[in-house]
mmCIF file of N, CA and C in Angstrom:
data_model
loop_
_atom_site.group_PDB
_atom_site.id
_atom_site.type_symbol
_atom_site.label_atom_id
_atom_site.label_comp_id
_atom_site.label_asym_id
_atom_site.label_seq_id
_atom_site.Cartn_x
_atom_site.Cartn_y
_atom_site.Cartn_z
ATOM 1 N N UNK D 1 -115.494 8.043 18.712
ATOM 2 C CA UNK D 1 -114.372 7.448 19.407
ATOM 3 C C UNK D 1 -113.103 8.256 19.205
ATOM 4 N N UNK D 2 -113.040 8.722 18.214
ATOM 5 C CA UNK D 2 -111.730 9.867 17.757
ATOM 6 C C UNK D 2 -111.636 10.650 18.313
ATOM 7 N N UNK D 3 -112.983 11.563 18.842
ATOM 8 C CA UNK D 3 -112.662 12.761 19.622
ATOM 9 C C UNK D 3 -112.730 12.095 21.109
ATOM 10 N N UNK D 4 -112.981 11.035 21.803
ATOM 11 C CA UNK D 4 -112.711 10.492 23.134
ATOM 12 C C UNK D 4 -110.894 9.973 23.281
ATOM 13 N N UNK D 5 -110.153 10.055 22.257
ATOM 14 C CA UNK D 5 -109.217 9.278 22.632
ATOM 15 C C UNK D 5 -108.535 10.859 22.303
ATOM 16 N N UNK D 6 -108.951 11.511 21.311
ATOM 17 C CA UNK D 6 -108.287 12.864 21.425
ATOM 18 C C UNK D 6 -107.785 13.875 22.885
ATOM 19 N N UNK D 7 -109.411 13.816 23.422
ATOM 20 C CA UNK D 7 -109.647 14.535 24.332
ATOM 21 C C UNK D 7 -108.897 13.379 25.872
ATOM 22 N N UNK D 8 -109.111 11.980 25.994
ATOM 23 C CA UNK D 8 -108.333 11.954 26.844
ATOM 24 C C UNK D 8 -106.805 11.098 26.616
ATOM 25 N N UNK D 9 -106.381 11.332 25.520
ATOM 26 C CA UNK D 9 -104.673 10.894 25.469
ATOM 27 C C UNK D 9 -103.919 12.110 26.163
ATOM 28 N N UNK D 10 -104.042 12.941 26.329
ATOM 29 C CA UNK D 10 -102.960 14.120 27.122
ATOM 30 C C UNK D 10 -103.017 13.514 28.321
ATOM 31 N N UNK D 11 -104.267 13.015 28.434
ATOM 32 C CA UNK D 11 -104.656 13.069 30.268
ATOM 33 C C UNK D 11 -104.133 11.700 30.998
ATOM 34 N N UNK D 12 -104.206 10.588 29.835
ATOM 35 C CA UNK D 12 -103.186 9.034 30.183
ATOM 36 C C UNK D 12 -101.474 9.589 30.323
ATOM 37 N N UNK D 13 -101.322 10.486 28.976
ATOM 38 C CA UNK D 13 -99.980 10.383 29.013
ATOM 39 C C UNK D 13 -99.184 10.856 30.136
ATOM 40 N N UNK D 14 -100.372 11.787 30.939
ATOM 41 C CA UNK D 14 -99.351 12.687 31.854
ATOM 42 C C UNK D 14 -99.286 11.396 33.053
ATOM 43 N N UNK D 15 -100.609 11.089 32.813
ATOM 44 C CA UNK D 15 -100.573 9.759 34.266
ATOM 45 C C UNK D 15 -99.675 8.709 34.194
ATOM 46 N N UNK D 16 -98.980 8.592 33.601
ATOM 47 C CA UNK D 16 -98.224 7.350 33.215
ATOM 48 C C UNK D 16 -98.662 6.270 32.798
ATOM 49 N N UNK D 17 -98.322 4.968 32.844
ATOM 50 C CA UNK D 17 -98.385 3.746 32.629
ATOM 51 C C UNK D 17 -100.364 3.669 32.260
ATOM 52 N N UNK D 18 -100.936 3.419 31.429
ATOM 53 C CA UNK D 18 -102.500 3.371 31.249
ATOM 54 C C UNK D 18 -102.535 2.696 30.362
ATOM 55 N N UNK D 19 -104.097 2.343 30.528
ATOM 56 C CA UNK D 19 -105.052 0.982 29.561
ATOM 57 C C UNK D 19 -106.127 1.784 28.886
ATOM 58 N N UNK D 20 -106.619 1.587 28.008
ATOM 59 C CA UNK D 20 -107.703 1.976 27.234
ATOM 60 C C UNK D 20 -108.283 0.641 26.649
ATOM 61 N N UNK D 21 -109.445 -0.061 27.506
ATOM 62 C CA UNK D 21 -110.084 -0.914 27.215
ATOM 63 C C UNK D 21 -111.305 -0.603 26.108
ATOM 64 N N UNK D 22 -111.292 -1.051 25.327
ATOM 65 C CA UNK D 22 -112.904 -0.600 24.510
ATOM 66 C C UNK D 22 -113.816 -1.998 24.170
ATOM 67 N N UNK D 23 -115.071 -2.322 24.130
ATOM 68 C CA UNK D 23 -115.724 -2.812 24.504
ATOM 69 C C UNK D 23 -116.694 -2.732 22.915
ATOM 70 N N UNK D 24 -117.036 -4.199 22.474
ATOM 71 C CA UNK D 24 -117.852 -4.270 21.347
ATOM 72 C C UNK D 24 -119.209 -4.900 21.388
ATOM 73 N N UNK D 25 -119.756 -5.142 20.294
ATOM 74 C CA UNK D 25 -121.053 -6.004 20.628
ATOM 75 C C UNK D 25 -121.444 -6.598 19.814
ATOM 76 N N UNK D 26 -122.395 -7.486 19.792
ATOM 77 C CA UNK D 26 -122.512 -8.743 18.711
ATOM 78 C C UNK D 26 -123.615 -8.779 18.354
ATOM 79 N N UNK D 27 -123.966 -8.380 16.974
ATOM 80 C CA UNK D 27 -125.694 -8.166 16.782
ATOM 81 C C UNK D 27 -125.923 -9.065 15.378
ATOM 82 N N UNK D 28 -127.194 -9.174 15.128
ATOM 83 C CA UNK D 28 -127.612 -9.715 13.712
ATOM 84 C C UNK D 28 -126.639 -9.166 12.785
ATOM 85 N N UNK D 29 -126.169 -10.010 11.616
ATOM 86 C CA UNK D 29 -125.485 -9.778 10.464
ATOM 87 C C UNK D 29 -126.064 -8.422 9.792
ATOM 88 N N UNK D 30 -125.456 -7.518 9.442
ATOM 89 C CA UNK D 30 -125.803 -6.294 9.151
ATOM 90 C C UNK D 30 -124.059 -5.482 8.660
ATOM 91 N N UNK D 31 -124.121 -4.955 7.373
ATOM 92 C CA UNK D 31 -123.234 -4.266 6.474
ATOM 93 C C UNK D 31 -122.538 -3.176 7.275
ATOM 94 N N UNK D 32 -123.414 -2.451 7.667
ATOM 95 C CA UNK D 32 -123.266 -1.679 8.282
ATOM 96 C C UNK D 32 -122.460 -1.808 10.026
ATOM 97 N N UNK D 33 -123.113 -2.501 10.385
ATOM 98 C CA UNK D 33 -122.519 -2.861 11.593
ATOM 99 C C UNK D 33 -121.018 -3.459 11.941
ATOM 100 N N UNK D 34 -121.246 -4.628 10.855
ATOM 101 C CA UNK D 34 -119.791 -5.091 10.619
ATOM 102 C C UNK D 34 -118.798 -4.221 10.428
ATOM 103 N N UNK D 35 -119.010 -2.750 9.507
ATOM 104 C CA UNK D 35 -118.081 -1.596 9.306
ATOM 105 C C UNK D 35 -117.608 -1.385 10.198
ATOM 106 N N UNK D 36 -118.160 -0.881 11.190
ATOM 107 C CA UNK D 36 -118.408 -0.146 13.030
ATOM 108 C C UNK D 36 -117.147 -0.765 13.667
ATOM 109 N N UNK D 37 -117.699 -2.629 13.772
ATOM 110 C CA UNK D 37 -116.976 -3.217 14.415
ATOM 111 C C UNK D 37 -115.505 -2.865 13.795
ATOM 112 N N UNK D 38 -115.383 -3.449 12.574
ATOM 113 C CA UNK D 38 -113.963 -2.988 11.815
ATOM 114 C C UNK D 38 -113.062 -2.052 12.084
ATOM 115 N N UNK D 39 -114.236 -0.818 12.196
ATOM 116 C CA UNK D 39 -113.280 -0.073 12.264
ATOM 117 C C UNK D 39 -113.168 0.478 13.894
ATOM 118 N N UNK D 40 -114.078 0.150 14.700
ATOM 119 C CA UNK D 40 -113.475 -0.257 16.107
ATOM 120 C C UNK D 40 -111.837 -0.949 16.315
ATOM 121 N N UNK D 41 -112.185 -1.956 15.926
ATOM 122 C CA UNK D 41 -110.582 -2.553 15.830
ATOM 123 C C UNK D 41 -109.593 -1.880 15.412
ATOM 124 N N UNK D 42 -109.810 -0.934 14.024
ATOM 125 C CA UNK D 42 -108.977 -0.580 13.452
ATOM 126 C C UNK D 42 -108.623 0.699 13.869
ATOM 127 N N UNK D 43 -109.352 1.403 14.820
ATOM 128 C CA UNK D 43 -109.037 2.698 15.634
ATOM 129 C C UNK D 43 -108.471 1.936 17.285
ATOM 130 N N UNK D 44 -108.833 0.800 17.502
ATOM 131 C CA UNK D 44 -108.210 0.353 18.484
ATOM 132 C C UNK D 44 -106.448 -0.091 18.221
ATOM 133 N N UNK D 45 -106.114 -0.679 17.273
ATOM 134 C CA UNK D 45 -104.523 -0.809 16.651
ATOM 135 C C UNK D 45 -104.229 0.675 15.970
ATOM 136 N N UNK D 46 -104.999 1.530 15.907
ATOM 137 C CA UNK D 46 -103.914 3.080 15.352
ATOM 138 C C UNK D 46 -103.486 3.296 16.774
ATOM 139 N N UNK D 47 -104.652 3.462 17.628
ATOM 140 C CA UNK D 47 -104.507 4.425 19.214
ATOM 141 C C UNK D 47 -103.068 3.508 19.836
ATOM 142 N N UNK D 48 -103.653 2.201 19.544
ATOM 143 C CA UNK D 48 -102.017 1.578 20.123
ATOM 144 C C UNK D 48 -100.947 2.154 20.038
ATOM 145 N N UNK D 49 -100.733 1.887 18.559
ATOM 146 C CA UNK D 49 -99.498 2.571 17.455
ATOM 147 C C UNK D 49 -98.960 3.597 18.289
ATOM 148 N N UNK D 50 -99.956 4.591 18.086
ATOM 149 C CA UNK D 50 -99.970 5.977 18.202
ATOM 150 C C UNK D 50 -98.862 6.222 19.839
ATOM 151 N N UNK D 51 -99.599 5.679 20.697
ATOM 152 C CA UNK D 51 -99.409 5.904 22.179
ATOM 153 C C UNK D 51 -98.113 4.963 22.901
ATOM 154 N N UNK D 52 -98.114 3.646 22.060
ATOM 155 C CA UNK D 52 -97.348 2.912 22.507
ATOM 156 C C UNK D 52 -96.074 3.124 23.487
ATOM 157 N N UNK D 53 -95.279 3.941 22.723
ATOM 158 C CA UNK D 53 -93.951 4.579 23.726
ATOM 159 C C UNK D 53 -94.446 5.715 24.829
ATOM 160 N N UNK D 54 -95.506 5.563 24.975
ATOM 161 C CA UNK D 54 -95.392 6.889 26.199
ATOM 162 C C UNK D 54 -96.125 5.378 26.935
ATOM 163 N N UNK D 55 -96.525 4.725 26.963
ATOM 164 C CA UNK D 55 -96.470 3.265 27.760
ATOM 165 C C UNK D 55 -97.716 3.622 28.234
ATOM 166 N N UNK D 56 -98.395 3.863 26.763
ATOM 167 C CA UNK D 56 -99.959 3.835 27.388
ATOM 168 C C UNK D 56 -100.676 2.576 25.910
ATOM 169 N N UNK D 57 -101.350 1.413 26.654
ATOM 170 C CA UNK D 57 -102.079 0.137 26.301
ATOM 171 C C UNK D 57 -103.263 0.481 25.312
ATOM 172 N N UNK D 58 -103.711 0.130 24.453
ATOM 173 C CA UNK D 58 -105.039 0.321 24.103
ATOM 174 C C UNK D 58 -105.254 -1.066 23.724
ATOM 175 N N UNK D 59 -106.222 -1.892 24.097
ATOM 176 C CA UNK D 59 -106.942 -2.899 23.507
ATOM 177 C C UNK D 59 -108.591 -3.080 23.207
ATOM 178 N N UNK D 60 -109.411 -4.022 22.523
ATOM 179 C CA UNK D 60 -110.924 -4.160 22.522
ATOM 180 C C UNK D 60 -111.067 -5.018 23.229
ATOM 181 N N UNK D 61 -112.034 -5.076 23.445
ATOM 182 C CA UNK D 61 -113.055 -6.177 24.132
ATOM 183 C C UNK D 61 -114.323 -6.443 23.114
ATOM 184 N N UNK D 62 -114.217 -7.596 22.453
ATOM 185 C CA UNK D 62 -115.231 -8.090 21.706
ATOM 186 C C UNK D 62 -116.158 -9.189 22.428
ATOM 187 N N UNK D 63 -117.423 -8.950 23.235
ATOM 188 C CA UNK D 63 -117.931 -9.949 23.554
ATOM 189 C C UNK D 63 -119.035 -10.735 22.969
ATOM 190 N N UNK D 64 -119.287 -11.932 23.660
ATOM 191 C CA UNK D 64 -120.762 -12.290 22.605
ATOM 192 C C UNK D 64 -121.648 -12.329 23.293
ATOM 193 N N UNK D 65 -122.878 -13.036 23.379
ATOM 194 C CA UNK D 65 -123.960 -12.956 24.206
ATOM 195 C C UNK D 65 -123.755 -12.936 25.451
ATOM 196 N N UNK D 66 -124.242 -11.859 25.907
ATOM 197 C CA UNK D 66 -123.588 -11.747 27.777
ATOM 198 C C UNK D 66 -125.265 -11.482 28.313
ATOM 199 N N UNK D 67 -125.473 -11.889 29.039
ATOM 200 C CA UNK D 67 -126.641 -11.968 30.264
ATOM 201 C C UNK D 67 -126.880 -10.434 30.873
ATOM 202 N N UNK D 68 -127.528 -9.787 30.131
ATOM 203 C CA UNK D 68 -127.635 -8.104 30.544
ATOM 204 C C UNK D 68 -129.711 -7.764 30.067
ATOM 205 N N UNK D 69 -129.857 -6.958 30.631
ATOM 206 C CA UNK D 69 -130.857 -6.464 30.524
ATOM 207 C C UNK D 69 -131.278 -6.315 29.143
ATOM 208 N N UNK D 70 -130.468 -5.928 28.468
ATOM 209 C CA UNK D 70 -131.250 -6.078 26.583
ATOM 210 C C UNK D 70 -131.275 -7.433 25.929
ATOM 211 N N UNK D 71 -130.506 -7.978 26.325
ATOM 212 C CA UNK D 71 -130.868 -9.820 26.179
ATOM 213 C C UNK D 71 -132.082 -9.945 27.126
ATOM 214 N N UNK D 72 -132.178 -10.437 28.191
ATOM 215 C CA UNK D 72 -133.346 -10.552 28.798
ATOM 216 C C UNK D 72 -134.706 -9.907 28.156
ATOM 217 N N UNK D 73 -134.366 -8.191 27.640
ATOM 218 C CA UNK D 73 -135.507 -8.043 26.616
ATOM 219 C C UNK D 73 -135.839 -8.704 25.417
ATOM 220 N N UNK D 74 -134.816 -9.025 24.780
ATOM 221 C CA UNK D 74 -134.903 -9.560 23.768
ATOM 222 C C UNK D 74 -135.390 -10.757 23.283
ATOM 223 N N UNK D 75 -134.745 -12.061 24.303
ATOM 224 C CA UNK D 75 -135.202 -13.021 24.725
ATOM 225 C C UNK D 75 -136.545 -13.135 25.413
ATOM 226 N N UNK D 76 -136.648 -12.694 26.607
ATOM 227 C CA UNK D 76 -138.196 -12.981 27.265
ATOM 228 C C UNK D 76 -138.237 -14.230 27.748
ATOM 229 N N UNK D 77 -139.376 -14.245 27.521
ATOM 230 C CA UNK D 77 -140.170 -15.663 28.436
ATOM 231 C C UNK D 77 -139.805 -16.762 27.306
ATOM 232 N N UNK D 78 -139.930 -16.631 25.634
ATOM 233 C CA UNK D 78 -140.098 -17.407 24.441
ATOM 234 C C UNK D 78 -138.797 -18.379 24.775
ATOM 235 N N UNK D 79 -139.234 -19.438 25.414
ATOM 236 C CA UNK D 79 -138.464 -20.758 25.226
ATOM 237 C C UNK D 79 -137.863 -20.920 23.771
ATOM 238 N N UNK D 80 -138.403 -21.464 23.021
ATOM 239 C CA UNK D 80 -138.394 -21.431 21.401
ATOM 240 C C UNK D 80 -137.113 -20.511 20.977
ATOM 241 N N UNK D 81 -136.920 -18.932 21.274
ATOM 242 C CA UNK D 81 -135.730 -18.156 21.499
ATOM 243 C C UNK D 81 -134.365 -18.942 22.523
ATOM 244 N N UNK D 82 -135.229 -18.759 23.603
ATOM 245 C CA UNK D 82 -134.073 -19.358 24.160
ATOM 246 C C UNK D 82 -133.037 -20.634 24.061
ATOM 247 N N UNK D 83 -134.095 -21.395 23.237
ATOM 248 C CA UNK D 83 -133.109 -22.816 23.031
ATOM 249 C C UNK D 83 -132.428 -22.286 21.682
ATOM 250 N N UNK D 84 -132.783 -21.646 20.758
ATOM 251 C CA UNK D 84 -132.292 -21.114 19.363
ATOM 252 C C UNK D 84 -131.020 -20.494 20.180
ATOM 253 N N UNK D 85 -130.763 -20.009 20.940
ATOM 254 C CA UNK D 85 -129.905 -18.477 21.531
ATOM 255 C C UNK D 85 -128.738 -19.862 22.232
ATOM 256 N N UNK D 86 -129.127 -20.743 23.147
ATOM 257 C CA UNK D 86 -128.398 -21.484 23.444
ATOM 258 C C UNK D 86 -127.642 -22.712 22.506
ATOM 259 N N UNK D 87 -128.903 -22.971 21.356
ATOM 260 C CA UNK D 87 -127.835 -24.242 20.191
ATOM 261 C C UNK D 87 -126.998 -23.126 19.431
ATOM 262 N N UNK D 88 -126.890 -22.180 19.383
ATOM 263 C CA UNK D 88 -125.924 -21.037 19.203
ATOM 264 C C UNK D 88 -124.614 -21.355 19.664
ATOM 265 N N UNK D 89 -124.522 -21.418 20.999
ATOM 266 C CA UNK D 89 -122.939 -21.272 21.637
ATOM 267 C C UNK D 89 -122.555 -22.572 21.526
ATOM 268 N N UNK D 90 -121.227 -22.496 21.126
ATOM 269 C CA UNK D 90 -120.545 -23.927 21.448
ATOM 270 C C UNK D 90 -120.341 -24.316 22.647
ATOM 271 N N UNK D 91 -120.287 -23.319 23.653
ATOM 272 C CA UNK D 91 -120.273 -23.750 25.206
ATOM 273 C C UNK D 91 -121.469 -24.346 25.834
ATOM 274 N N UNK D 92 -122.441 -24.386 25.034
ATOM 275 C CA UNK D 92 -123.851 -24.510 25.884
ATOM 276 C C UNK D 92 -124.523 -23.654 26.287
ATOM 277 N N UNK D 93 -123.899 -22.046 26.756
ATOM 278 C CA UNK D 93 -124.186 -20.997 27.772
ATOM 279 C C UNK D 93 -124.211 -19.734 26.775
ATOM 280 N N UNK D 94 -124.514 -18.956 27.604
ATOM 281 C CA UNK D 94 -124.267 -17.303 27.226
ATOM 282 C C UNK D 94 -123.321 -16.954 28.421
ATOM 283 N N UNK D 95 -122.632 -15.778 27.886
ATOM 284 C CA UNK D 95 -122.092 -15.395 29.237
ATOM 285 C C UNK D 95 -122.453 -14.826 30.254
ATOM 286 N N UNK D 96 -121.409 -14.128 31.258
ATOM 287 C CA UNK D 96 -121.880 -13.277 32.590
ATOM 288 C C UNK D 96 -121.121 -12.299 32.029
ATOM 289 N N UNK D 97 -121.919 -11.318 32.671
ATOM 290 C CA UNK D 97 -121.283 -9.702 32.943
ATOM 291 C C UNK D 97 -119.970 -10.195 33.494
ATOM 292 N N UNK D 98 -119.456 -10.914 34.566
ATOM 293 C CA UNK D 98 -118.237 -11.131 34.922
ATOM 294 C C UNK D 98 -117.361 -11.363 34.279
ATOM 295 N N UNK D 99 -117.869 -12.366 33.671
ATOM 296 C CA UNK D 99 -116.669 -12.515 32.381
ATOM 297 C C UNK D 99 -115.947 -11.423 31.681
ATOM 298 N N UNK D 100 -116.944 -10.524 31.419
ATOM 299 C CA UNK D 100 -116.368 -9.790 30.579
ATOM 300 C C UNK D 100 -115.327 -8.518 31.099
ATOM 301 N N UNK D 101 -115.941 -8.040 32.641
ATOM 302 C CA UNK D 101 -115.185 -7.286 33.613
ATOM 303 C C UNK D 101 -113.764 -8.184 33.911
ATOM 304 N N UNK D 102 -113.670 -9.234 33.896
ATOM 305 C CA UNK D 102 -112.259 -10.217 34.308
ATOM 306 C C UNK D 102 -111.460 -9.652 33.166
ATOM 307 N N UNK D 103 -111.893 -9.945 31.884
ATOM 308 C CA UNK D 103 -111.186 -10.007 30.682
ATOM 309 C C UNK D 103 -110.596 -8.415 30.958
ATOM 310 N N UNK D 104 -111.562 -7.099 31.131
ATOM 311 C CA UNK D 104 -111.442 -5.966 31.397
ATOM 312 C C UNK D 104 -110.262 -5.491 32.214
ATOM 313 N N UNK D 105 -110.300 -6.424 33.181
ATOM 314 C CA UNK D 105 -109.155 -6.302 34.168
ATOM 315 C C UNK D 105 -108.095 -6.740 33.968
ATOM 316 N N UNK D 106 -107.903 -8.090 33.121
ATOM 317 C CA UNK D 106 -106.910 -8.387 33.221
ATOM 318 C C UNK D 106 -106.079 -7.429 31.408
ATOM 319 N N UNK D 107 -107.031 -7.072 30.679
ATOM 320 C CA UNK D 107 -106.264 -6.213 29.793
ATOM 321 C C UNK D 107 -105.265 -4.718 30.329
ATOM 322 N N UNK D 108 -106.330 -4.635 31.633
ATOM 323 C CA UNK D 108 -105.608 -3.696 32.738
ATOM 324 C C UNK D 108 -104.655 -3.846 33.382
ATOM 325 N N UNK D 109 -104.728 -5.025 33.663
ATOM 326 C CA UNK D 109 -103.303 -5.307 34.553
ATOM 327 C C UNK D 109 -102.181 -5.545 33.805
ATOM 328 N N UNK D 110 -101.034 -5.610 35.274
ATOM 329 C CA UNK D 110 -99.559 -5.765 34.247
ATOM 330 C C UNK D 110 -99.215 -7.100 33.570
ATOM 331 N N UNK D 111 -100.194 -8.370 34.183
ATOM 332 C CA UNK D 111 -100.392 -9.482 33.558
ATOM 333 C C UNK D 111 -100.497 -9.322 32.081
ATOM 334 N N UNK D 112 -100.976 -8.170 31.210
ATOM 335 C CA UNK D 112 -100.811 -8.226 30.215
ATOM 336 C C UNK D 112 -100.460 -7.005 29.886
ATOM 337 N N UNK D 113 -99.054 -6.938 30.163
ATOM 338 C CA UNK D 113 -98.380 -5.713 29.720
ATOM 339 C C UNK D 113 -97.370 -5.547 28.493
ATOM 340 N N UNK D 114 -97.884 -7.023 27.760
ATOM 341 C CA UNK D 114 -97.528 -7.445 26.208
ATOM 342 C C UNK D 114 -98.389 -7.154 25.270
ATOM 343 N N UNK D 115 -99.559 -6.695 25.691
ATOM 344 C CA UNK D 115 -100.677 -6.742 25.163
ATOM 345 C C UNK D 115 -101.289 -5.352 24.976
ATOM 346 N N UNK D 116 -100.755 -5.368 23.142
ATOM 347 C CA UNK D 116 -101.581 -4.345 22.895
ATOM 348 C C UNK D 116 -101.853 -3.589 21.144
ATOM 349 N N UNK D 117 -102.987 -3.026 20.942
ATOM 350 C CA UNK D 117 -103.458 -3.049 19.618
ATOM 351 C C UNK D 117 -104.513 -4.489 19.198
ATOM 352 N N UNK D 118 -104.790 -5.257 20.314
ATOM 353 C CA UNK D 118 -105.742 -6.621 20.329
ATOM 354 C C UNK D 118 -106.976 -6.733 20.608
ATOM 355 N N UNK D 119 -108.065 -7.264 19.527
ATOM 356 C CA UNK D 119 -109.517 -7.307 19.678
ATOM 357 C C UNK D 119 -109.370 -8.776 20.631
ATOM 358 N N UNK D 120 -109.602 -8.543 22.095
ATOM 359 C CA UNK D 120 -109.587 -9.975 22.608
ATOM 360 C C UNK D 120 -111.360 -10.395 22.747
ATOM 361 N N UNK D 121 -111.158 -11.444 21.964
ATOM 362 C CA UNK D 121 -112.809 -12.126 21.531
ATOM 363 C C UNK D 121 -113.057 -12.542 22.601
ATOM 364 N N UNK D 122 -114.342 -12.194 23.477
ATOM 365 C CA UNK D 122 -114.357 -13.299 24.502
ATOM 366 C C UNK D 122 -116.080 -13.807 24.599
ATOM 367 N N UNK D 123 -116.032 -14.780 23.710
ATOM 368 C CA UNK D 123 -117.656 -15.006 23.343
ATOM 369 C C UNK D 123 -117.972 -16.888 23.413
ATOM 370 N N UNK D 124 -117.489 -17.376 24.246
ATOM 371 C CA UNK D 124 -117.678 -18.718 24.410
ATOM 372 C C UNK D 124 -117.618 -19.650 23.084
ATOM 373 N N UNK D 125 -116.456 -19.613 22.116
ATOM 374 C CA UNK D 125 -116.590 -19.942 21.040
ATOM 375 C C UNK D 125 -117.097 -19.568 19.898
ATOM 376 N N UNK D 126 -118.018 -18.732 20.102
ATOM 377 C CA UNK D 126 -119.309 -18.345 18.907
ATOM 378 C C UNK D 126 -118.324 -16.913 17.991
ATOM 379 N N UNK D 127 -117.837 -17.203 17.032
ATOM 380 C CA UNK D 127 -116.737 -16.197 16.525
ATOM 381 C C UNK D 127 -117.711 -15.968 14.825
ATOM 382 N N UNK D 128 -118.145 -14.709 14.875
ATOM 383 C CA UNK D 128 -118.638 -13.998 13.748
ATOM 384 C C UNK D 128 -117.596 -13.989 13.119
ATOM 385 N N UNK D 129 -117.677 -14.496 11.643
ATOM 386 C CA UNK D 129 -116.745 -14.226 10.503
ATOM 387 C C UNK D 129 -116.461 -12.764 9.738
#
């Protein structure tokens, strides 16, 4: 991620006004992983820092179970999974791919042009500690 924000911060700054959305994922409890995420966030609030006055955005996108092809693998046909996967969410649901493109957009837009250095959680309640 260091050398992607290296290689394109010249190229936001010259464009003016820009977003740098980054995008996380939610897996079994694992040491390792949790690091990742961490320090996702925590390279997502430097790049902020960093860029802020040339009026370029950086935020995350932390989602939770979203309805994509590696869930569907994962899950399957096994009912038994699927009701485990659903008494999971406090919403009842998993999400949509949409959801998470809305959230995407609207970190893009000038609607949130307050907004920035923020892991915005968007996981139907279900918040990993």
């Amino acid at each position: 991620m260091g050398g992607t924000r290296r290689r394109t911060g010249p190229v936001l700054r010259k464009l003016g006004p820009a977003r740098r959305p980054r995008i996380g994922t939610r897996e079994p409890p694992r040491i390792e992983l949790y690091a990742a995420k961490h320090g996702v966030i925590g390279l997502t609030r430097s790049a902020a820092l960093e860029v802020a006055t040339e009026n370029v955005r950086v935020n995350a996108v932390c989602p939770g179970v979203i309805e994509t092809p590696m869930v569907e693998r994962v899950v399957g046909d096994d009912e038994a999974v699927q009701e485990g996967l659903l008494a999971a969410e406090p919403i009842g649901r998993i999400g949509k791919p949409e959801e998470i493109a809305s959230t995407v957009v609207y970190l893009c837009s000038d609607d949130a042009s307050f907004v920035t250095g923020h892991p915005m959680v968007v996981d139907g309640g279900y918040v990993v500690p």
